[in-house]
Amino acid sequence: MAHRRPTRRHGTVRRLRATSAGLATGLLVAGLLAAPARADSTAGTSPSPDAPIGTVARTVGDARFEPGPCPKTPEPIEALDGARCGTLTVPENRATATGRTIGLGVAIVPAATDEPKADPIVWLAGGPGDDAVGEAKMAIDGGLNRDRDVIFMSQRGTYSAEPNLLCPNIDEFNARSVGLAHDAPSTERLHVDATKACRDRLAGRGIDLSAYNDTESAADYEDLRKALGVEKWNLFGISYGTHLALVYMRLHPEGLRSVGIDGILPPSTSGSAATWSSARQGFDGLFKACADQPACNKRYPNLSATFDRLVRELEAKPVTTTVTLPGSDKPVKVVLDGGALVNWMTSATHVAPQVPAALDELAHGKPQRIAQQWAGGKLSPQAIGRVAHGLVYGVFCSEWTPYESEDAALRGGRASFPSFPRSVQAQAPQLAFLHPDCDAWNVPPASPSIRDVTRGDIPTLALSGGFDSQTGADNGPYVARTLSKAKVVTVPYEPHVVFATSKCAQEITVSFFDDPAAPKTACLKSLEAPEFEIGP
């Protein structure tokens, strides 16, 4: 059966978040819980074999799960109607044992069948900094709860966790930055100022910023498994969630039946250089699809060369324009230079059919479409007050920058895009001013083992998109080299996080959890390239 390409849901995919204050991705900030989670009696709290997961309070070690209200979300999520909910309370920092605890919201969406399988699926959100509970619609729309419960937990620091590590001042700077030169020294100063203001505010609340990282988060999920009384479960991570999944697999493999990872970000290679490599792969996939389509190739020949030329020209002479955004009549100033164009393109693979026409318009003095898209993502209400920048920096500044030199972005840019100006190459897509930001964030490095590859025989589905310019498709074969039961699947013509946009990817994923040894991939044969928009 042929699969129609679903409408692109631009903005709903949880993408790799930048560590920097200069990229976009409220709620009153909750304080630390005062009481430690060290109750050691489990008498009367063990779930019965027939009790649905998440309906019984239980304490295991330093962690306690308590049934209760569902976590807060920015908007109502219909997929959470009927969910079983509660809170997991865990130590903030297991290494220091200060007694401080944090609360993580949990929502369990029941299986659609009356007889669910015993091993649920746990959803690991993108970001870093996105709240898994807020991604429930994506998971359930994709059919993950067909015959298994699906568990969503707010990763530490995220929107509905206590405390959350949101920094609206960074989001507000992101919105203002559309009118600034992307990689100018003056932008860097403002950028780092926003980062430092965020850090100072969170630290001033007594939050231990060094405790917001993958090692602690993986332990949180393992504590949840034990507190819910689940013997084995499955993971499904998207984007940054794959980074966390690979760490979890390495540190706590004993409770895992299988793992799906989509939009793969390996901890062992993550950083600025890899971001450039991913951009090259995704851009080339889109450019080739246009070249292979006669109408697109005729109207927009040598699209890759056009893009490279525009990056160089705009970096030498930026274009300033004014746009209005949906829902507002207020004019917005937008500066398009080479760095802005590269970052726009990194996200624009999510609306691939428009890209050739948009680049052609820009080349002929019409920057409005690209400017409007570039500004729209940053000024959207959904971009303000939802991303946990404290977790973003906690991960990247302890696990990435200590193990990658500051000139890695420049070297990666030169290797992947040798024709780009040095000023563009020096700021990797999505990660502008990464090292200065992390200098301001000032958390200790993680153990060098955080960069170890994940090895083992846990059945793993490694999903990628042929147009993914944020986590390149070559990451699938890379992680599979050390996972003996990995299945590598690249879904052609799809952007970052194929589960969000491809019915075929959803079918493959659901079939994988049914039988991890034999996911059904026949739908790949019927997929076709998108029909590119052809302008006058």
XYZ file of C-alpha atoms in Angstrom:
536
model
C 0.000 0.000 0.000
C 1.359 3.432 -0.899
C 1.911 5.850 1.974
C 0.887 9.433 1.548
C 3.314 11.912 2.981
C 1.671 13.551 5.983
C 1.466 17.297 6.278
C 4.587 18.723 7.862
C 3.944 19.788 11.409
C 6.624 22.468 11.479
C 7.374 23.370 15.041
C 5.997 20.220 16.663
C 9.132 18.158 16.309
C 11.341 18.268 19.381
C 14.641 19.185 17.854
C 18.123 19.241 19.202
C 18.244 22.410 21.274
C 21.145 24.785 21.239
C 23.083 25.367 24.411
C 23.333 28.996 23.464
C 21.060 31.856 24.317
C 20.964 32.761 20.638
C 18.670 30.001 19.404
C 15.043 29.493 20.098
C 13.470 26.756 21.150
C 5.067 31.501 31.800
C 5.319 29.011 34.257
C 6.137 30.154 37.789
C 9.339 28.500 38.924
C 8.861 25.796 41.521
C 11.258 25.423 44.431
C 13.165 22.399 45.651
C 11.207 19.960 47.704
C 12.297 20.207 51.274
C 11.950 16.645 52.499
C 14.438 13.944 51.589
C 13.170 10.813 49.820
C 14.815 8.327 52.121
C 11.885 6.392 53.538
C 13.101 2.839 53.834
C 9.952 0.925 54.533
C 7.972 -0.545 51.679
C 5.439 -2.332 53.881
C 1.956 -2.105 52.481
C 3.096 -0.256 49.362
C 4.122 -3.081 47.029
C 1.836 -3.217 44.003
C -0.237 -6.348 43.581
C 0.358 -8.337 40.387
C -2.988 -7.157 38.987
C -2.672 -3.469 39.867
C -2.240 -1.263 36.792
C 1.157 0.382 36.591
C 1.212 3.690 38.448
C -1.736 3.125 40.778
C 0.177 2.190 43.940
C 2.591 4.249 46.037
C 5.961 2.619 46.487
C 9.368 3.497 47.917
C 12.527 1.823 46.705
C 15.806 3.028 48.161
C 15.949 6.821 47.904
C 13.096 7.090 45.405
C 9.357 7.194 45.977
C 6.478 7.137 43.509
C 3.198 8.599 44.705
C 0.011 8.490 42.571
C -1.566 11.902 42.169
C -2.495 14.686 39.765
C -1.153 14.714 36.229
C 1.778 17.006 35.411
C 1.082 20.493 34.141
C 1.310 21.136 30.409
C 1.243 24.500 28.601
C -1.963 23.490 26.794
C -4.424 20.645 27.402
C -3.301 17.394 25.754
C -6.165 15.119 24.833
C -3.842 12.126 24.705
C -3.443 12.451 28.487
C -7.173 12.095 29.172
C -7.504 8.963 31.261
C -3.791 8.793 32.069
C -2.658 7.436 35.418
C -0.395 10.032 36.985
C 1.786 10.833 39.933
C 5.168 12.115 41.093
C 8.554 10.441 41.448
C 10.658 11.986 44.210
C 14.421 11.421 43.953
C 17.632 12.969 45.312
C 18.774 16.070 43.457
C 22.407 14.957 43.522
C 23.106 11.329 44.324
C 26.849 11.980 44.576
C 26.666 14.601 47.333
C 23.715 13.181 49.278
C 22.679 16.574 50.645
C 19.133 15.447 51.356
C 17.646 17.794 48.771
C 15.038 16.146 46.563
C 13.292 16.943 43.315
C 9.862 15.968 42.012
C 9.354 14.549 38.517
C 5.870 14.423 37.024
C 4.741 11.067 35.624
C 1.876 10.292 33.237
C 1.040 6.760 32.093
C -1.213 6.506 29.041
C -2.953 3.127 29.109
C -2.679 0.728 26.210
C -5.519 0.847 23.710
C -6.126 -2.879 24.222
C -7.811 -4.476 27.216
C -4.896 -6.870 27.622
C -1.692 -4.803 27.508
C 1.728 -6.389 27.318
C 3.598 -6.388 30.619
C 6.531 -4.309 29.319
C 5.540 -0.657 28.794
C 7.276 1.875 26.551
C 9.028 4.873 28.097
C 9.215 8.038 25.991
C 12.436 10.066 26.242
C 11.947 13.636 25.050
C 14.021 15.771 22.747
C 15.845 18.951 23.557
C 17.705 18.856 25.877
C 15.150 20.730 27.879
C 11.825 19.518 26.488
C 9.257 17.932 28.792
C 8.299 14.389 27.804
C 4.754 14.874 29.082
C 4.284 17.646 26.524
C 5.201 15.215 23.725
C 2.438 12.723 24.582
C 0.354 13.647 21.535
C 3.198 12.769 19.170
C 3.701 9.392 20.819
C 0.052 8.414 20.961
C -0.766 9.728 17.482
C 2.010 7.418 16.261
C 0.328 4.377 17.816
C 2.861 3.572 20.521
C 0.115 2.638 22.982
C -1.496 0.090 20.677
C -0.862 -2.779 23.090
C 1.483 -1.305 25.693
C 1.170 1.410 28.290
C 3.327 4.429 27.439
C 5.099 6.232 30.270
C 6.031 9.914 30.157
C 8.157 11.435 32.895
C 9.300 15.022 33.133
C 13.067 14.802 32.948
C 14.708 16.661 35.817
C 14.603 20.410 35.334
C 11.920 20.405 32.637
C 8.611 22.252 32.483
C 6.524 20.260 34.964
C 9.358 19.100 37.216
C 10.029 20.665 40.614
C 12.193 22.648 40.375
C 12.038 23.515 36.722
C 15.054 25.188 35.167
C 13.282 27.398 32.644
C 14.890 30.681 31.650
C 12.399 32.907 29.813
C 15.043 35.642 29.584
C 16.974 33.442 27.137
C 13.847 32.835 25.069
C 13.187 36.577 25.021
C 16.731 37.226 23.847
C 16.220 34.635 21.120
C 13.243 36.626 19.910
C 15.208 39.893 19.851
C 18.186 38.269 18.156
C 16.431 37.957 14.787
C 17.281 41.627 14.330
C 20.979 41.123 15.126
C 23.897 39.858 13.058
C 24.003 36.147 13.840
C 27.696 35.703 14.617
C 28.876 39.225 15.418
C 31.014 39.834 18.555
C 28.336 42.218 19.828
C 25.754 39.439 19.523
C 28.060 37.067 21.394
C 28.309 39.494 24.322
C 24.538 39.818 24.628
C 24.172 36.100 24.117
C 26.523 35.189 26.965
C 25.008 37.896 29.181
C 21.622 36.174 28.826
C 23.188 32.825 29.679
C 24.898 34.205 32.773
C 21.719 35.930 33.961
C 19.906 32.608 33.683
C 22.624 30.815 35.619
C 22.757 33.419 38.362
C 19.006 33.292 38.883
C 18.873 29.498 39.116
C 21.936 29.252 41.355
C 20.446 31.959 43.551
C 17.513 29.648 44.229
C 19.897 27.074 45.649
C 19.678 24.710 42.692
C 22.701 22.444 42.230
C 23.294 23.058 38.529
C 25.877 20.278 38.349
C 23.138 17.703 39.042
C 21.235 18.249 35.779
C 22.843 15.818 33.373
C 22.413 12.437 31.691
C 23.942 10.385 34.483
C 21.444 11.654 37.043
C 18.549 11.529 34.586
C 19.303 7.925 33.643
C 19.279 7.058 37.348
C 15.914 8.831 37.688
C 14.370 6.622 35.018
C 15.847 3.491 36.551
C 14.417 4.542 39.923
C 11.035 5.024 38.255
C 11.139 1.517 36.788
C 11.795 0.018 40.199
C 9.284 2.240 42.007
C 6.575 1.261 39.519
C 7.424 -2.410 40.007
C 8.221 -2.978 36.321
C 10.578 -5.880 35.630
C 11.424 -4.952 32.030
C 10.457 -2.037 29.840
C 11.252 -0.499 26.469
C 12.683 2.926 25.669
C 11.828 5.182 22.746
C 13.900 8.351 22.497
C 13.784 11.132 19.942
C 16.560 13.622 19.145
C 18.341 14.427 22.427
C 16.305 11.602 23.975
C 18.498 9.208 21.977
C 21.554 10.681 23.736
C 19.950 9.927 27.094
C 18.810 6.486 25.916
C 22.340 5.494 24.920
C 23.660 6.609 28.317
C 20.849 4.716 30.063
C 21.642 1.570 28.043
C 25.269 1.749 29.137
C 24.614 2.460 32.822
C 21.411 0.498 33.514
C 20.950 -2.244 30.914
C 19.354 -4.802 33.228
C 15.764 -3.542 32.959
C 15.658 -2.991 29.198
C 13.825 -5.285 26.789
C 14.427 -3.109 23.712
C 15.281 0.462 22.694
C 14.149 2.634 19.782
C 16.164 5.753 18.937
C 15.059 8.279 16.312
C 17.205 11.246 15.234
C 20.343 9.825 16.795
C 22.778 11.873 18.860
C 25.610 9.623 20.093
C 27.213 10.907 23.325
C 30.602 9.687 22.148
C 30.728 12.066 19.169
C 28.320 14.862 20.087
C 29.547 18.403 19.646
C 30.107 21.207 17.192
C 31.998 19.262 14.534
C 29.304 16.585 14.375
C 26.640 19.249 13.966
C 28.342 20.515 10.821
C 28.577 16.978 9.445
C 24.868 16.425 10.046
C 23.995 19.672 8.290
C 25.983 18.578 5.243
C 24.170 15.245 5.081
C 20.694 16.718 5.412
C 21.293 19.568 2.973
C 22.808 17.221 0.386
C 19.879 14.830 0.720
C 17.426 17.630 -0.032
C 19.507 19.093 -2.872
C 19.836 15.658 -4.495
C 16.088 15.050 -4.258
C 15.514 18.306 -6.143
C 18.150 17.419 -8.735
C 16.518 14.021 -9.261
C 13.115 15.607 -9.926
C 13.086 16.984 -13.502
C 10.811 19.942 -12.807
C 12.781 20.995 -9.722
C 16.146 20.516 -11.407
C 15.079 22.527 -14.441
C 13.688 25.433 -12.419
C 16.373 25.395 -9.707
C 19.573 23.966 -11.223
C 22.692 23.642 -9.069
C 20.736 24.353 -5.901
C 23.674 23.425 -3.671
C 25.895 25.968 -5.448
C 23.165 28.606 -5.101
C 22.952 27.981 -1.369
C 26.733 28.176 -0.912
C 26.863 31.414 -2.883
C 24.056 32.961 -0.833
C 25.821 32.108 2.424
C 28.972 33.844 1.223
C 27.157 36.885 -0.150
C 24.961 37.382 2.893
C 27.887 37.052 5.269
C 29.703 39.777 3.322
C 26.611 41.950 2.973
C 23.681 41.013 5.242
C 20.138 41.744 4.143
C 17.860 43.567 6.555
C 14.130 43.334 5.998
C 10.858 43.688 7.880
C 8.155 41.039 8.159
C 4.875 40.551 9.953
C 4.043 37.260 11.603
C 0.748 35.394 11.811
C -1.483 36.771 14.534
C 0.315 40.115 14.737
C 0.458 43.287 12.687
C 3.607 44.491 14.444
C 6.551 44.705 12.043
C 9.607 42.633 12.962
C 13.116 43.548 11.851
C 15.097 40.579 10.555
C 18.787 40.451 9.661
C 19.769 37.637 7.301
C 23.492 36.967 7.145
C 25.350 33.788 6.247
C 25.070 32.274 9.708
C 21.347 32.982 9.906
C 20.798 31.345 6.519
C 22.650 28.186 7.580
C 20.605 27.935 10.759
C 17.365 28.582 8.876
C 18.270 25.818 6.453
C 18.961 23.395 9.293
C 15.343 23.687 10.384
C 13.888 24.237 6.920
C 14.431 20.605 5.965
C 11.178 20.109 7.928
C 9.423 22.035 5.149
C 11.569 20.616 2.358
C 9.109 21.185 -0.521
C 9.430 24.962 -0.004
C 13.214 25.169 0.236
C 14.228 25.445 -3.461
C 11.650 28.180 -4.124
C 12.580 30.040 -0.930
C 16.288 30.040 -1.834
C 15.501 31.174 -5.364
C 13.375 34.023 -4.040
C 16.231 35.099 -1.772
C 18.668 34.962 -4.682
C 16.368 37.305 -6.620
C 15.998 39.909 -3.903
C 12.944 38.522 -2.128
C 14.010 37.514 1.400
C 10.575 37.717 3.003
C 9.690 34.020 3.061
C 12.945 32.964 4.695
C 12.928 35.974 7.031
C 9.396 35.211 8.132
C 10.214 31.567 8.852
C 13.455 32.481 10.628
C 11.671 34.989 12.873
C 8.489 32.965 13.276
C 10.173 30.118 15.129
C 11.790 32.429 17.652
C 8.868 34.787 18.226
C 6.225 32.071 18.490
C 4.482 31.941 21.885
C 5.519 28.275 22.007
C 9.172 29.392 22.084
C 8.861 31.337 25.336
C 9.101 29.789 28.784
C 9.000 26.112 27.883
C 12.575 24.936 27.396
C 14.642 24.057 30.472
C 17.834 25.889 29.576
C 19.337 24.797 32.881
C 19.191 21.204 31.648
C 20.430 22.229 28.200
C 23.568 23.745 29.633
C 23.883 21.056 32.282
C 24.227 18.400 29.592
C 26.271 20.234 27.006
C 28.621 22.045 29.370
C 29.521 18.952 31.400
C 29.396 16.290 28.679
C 30.350 18.058 25.441
C 32.591 21.089 25.775
C 35.075 19.534 28.212
C 35.821 16.904 25.571
C 35.858 19.024 22.424
C 38.201 21.963 21.787
C 36.838 25.410 21.062
C 38.116 25.292 17.485
C 36.163 22.085 16.772
C 33.344 24.091 15.205
C 35.758 25.815 12.836
C 37.430 22.547 11.887
C 34.074 20.864 11.356
C 32.829 23.772 9.265
C 35.927 23.716 7.089
C 35.630 19.964 6.550
C 31.923 19.999 5.652
C 31.548 23.413 3.986
C 35.008 24.551 2.833
C 33.594 27.414 0.748
C 31.875 29.108 3.686
C 33.441 32.199 5.256
C 35.453 31.594 8.398
C 33.004 33.597 10.510
C 30.222 31.180 9.525
C 32.349 28.067 9.978
C 33.317 29.140 13.503
C 29.715 28.885 14.811
C 28.261 25.413 14.327
C 24.568 25.200 13.421
C 22.380 25.224 16.552
C 25.417 25.757 18.788
C 26.533 29.350 18.359
C 28.992 30.550 21.020
C 28.898 27.170 22.736
C 32.201 27.450 24.609
C 31.685 31.029 25.889
C 28.238 30.017 27.101
C 29.660 27.030 28.944
C 32.419 29.143 30.461
C 29.651 31.298 31.914
C 27.634 28.265 33.048
C 30.629 26.927 34.999
C 29.743 23.365 35.934
C 32.332 20.616 36.443
C 32.992 18.150 33.633
C 31.292 14.793 33.675
C 33.377 11.665 34.041
C 35.233 10.923 30.788
C 33.211 7.711 30.616
C 30.230 9.794 29.487
C 31.901 9.789 26.047
C 32.187 6.001 25.909
C 30.352 4.200 23.128
C 27.387 2.099 24.169
C 27.996 -1.614 23.756
C 25.748 -4.613 24.261
C 23.116 -6.899 22.871
C 19.920 -5.008 23.751
C 17.701 -5.083 20.641
C 17.823 -1.558 19.206
C 16.016 0.191 16.367
C 18.193 3.009 14.981
C 15.971 5.341 12.934
C 17.141 8.274 10.837
C 15.784 10.559 8.132
C 17.390 11.132 4.770
C 16.839 14.899 5.101
C 17.953 15.081 8.757
C 20.286 18.059 8.970
C 20.374 18.065 12.775
C 21.478 14.506 13.560
C 22.839 12.998 10.370
C 21.738 9.595 9.124
C 25.266 8.193 9.429
C 24.766 8.138 13.208
C 22.595 5.038 12.778
C 25.360 2.787 11.403
C 27.780 4.384 13.858
C 25.894 3.327 16.990
C 25.035 -0.057 15.467
C 28.732 -0.983 15.251
C 28.791 -1.737 18.973
C 25.171 -2.906 19.423
C 25.032 -6.483 18.195
C 21.238 -6.598 17.847
C 20.711 -3.193 16.240
C 18.495 -2.675 13.197
C 19.441 0.409 11.177
C 16.666 2.091 9.186
C 16.934 5.314 7.205
C 13.588 6.708 6.059
C 14.216 8.634 2.834
C 13.018 12.201 2.285
C 12.282 12.753 5.987
C 13.754 15.396 8.333
C 14.853 15.141 11.933
C 12.682 12.758 14.020
C 10.967 10.615 11.411
C 8.383 9.311 13.882
C 6.794 12.765 13.917
C 6.252 13.037 10.163
C 6.265 9.557 8.602
C 3.451 7.024 8.844
C 5.912 4.438 7.589
C 8.330 5.234 10.422
C 5.508 4.879 12.918
C 4.581 1.465 11.534
C 8.202 0.317 11.653
C 8.525 1.484 15.258
C 5.347 -0.200 16.485
C 6.312 -3.438 14.718
C 9.752 -3.287 16.322
C 8.298 -3.235 19.815
C 6.089 -6.170 18.820
C 9.105 -8.167 17.620
C 12.466 -6.452 18.113
C 14.203 -9.084 16.002
C 12.098 -8.396 12.911
C 10.667 -4.899 12.462
C 8.477 -4.603 9.372
C 10.111 -2.243 6.886
C 8.270 -3.066 3.649
C 6.614 0.374 3.628
C 9.973 1.956 2.799
C 9.715 0.616 -0.761
C 6.667 2.746 -1.537
C 8.011 6.083 -0.331
C 8.532 8.850 -2.864
C 10.296 12.180 -2.790
C 8.165 15.228 -1.995
C 6.864 17.268 -4.889
C 8.873 20.465 -4.663
C 7.142 23.803 -5.042
C 7.894 25.275 -8.444
C 7.724 29.045 -8.612
C 7.022 31.231 -11.636
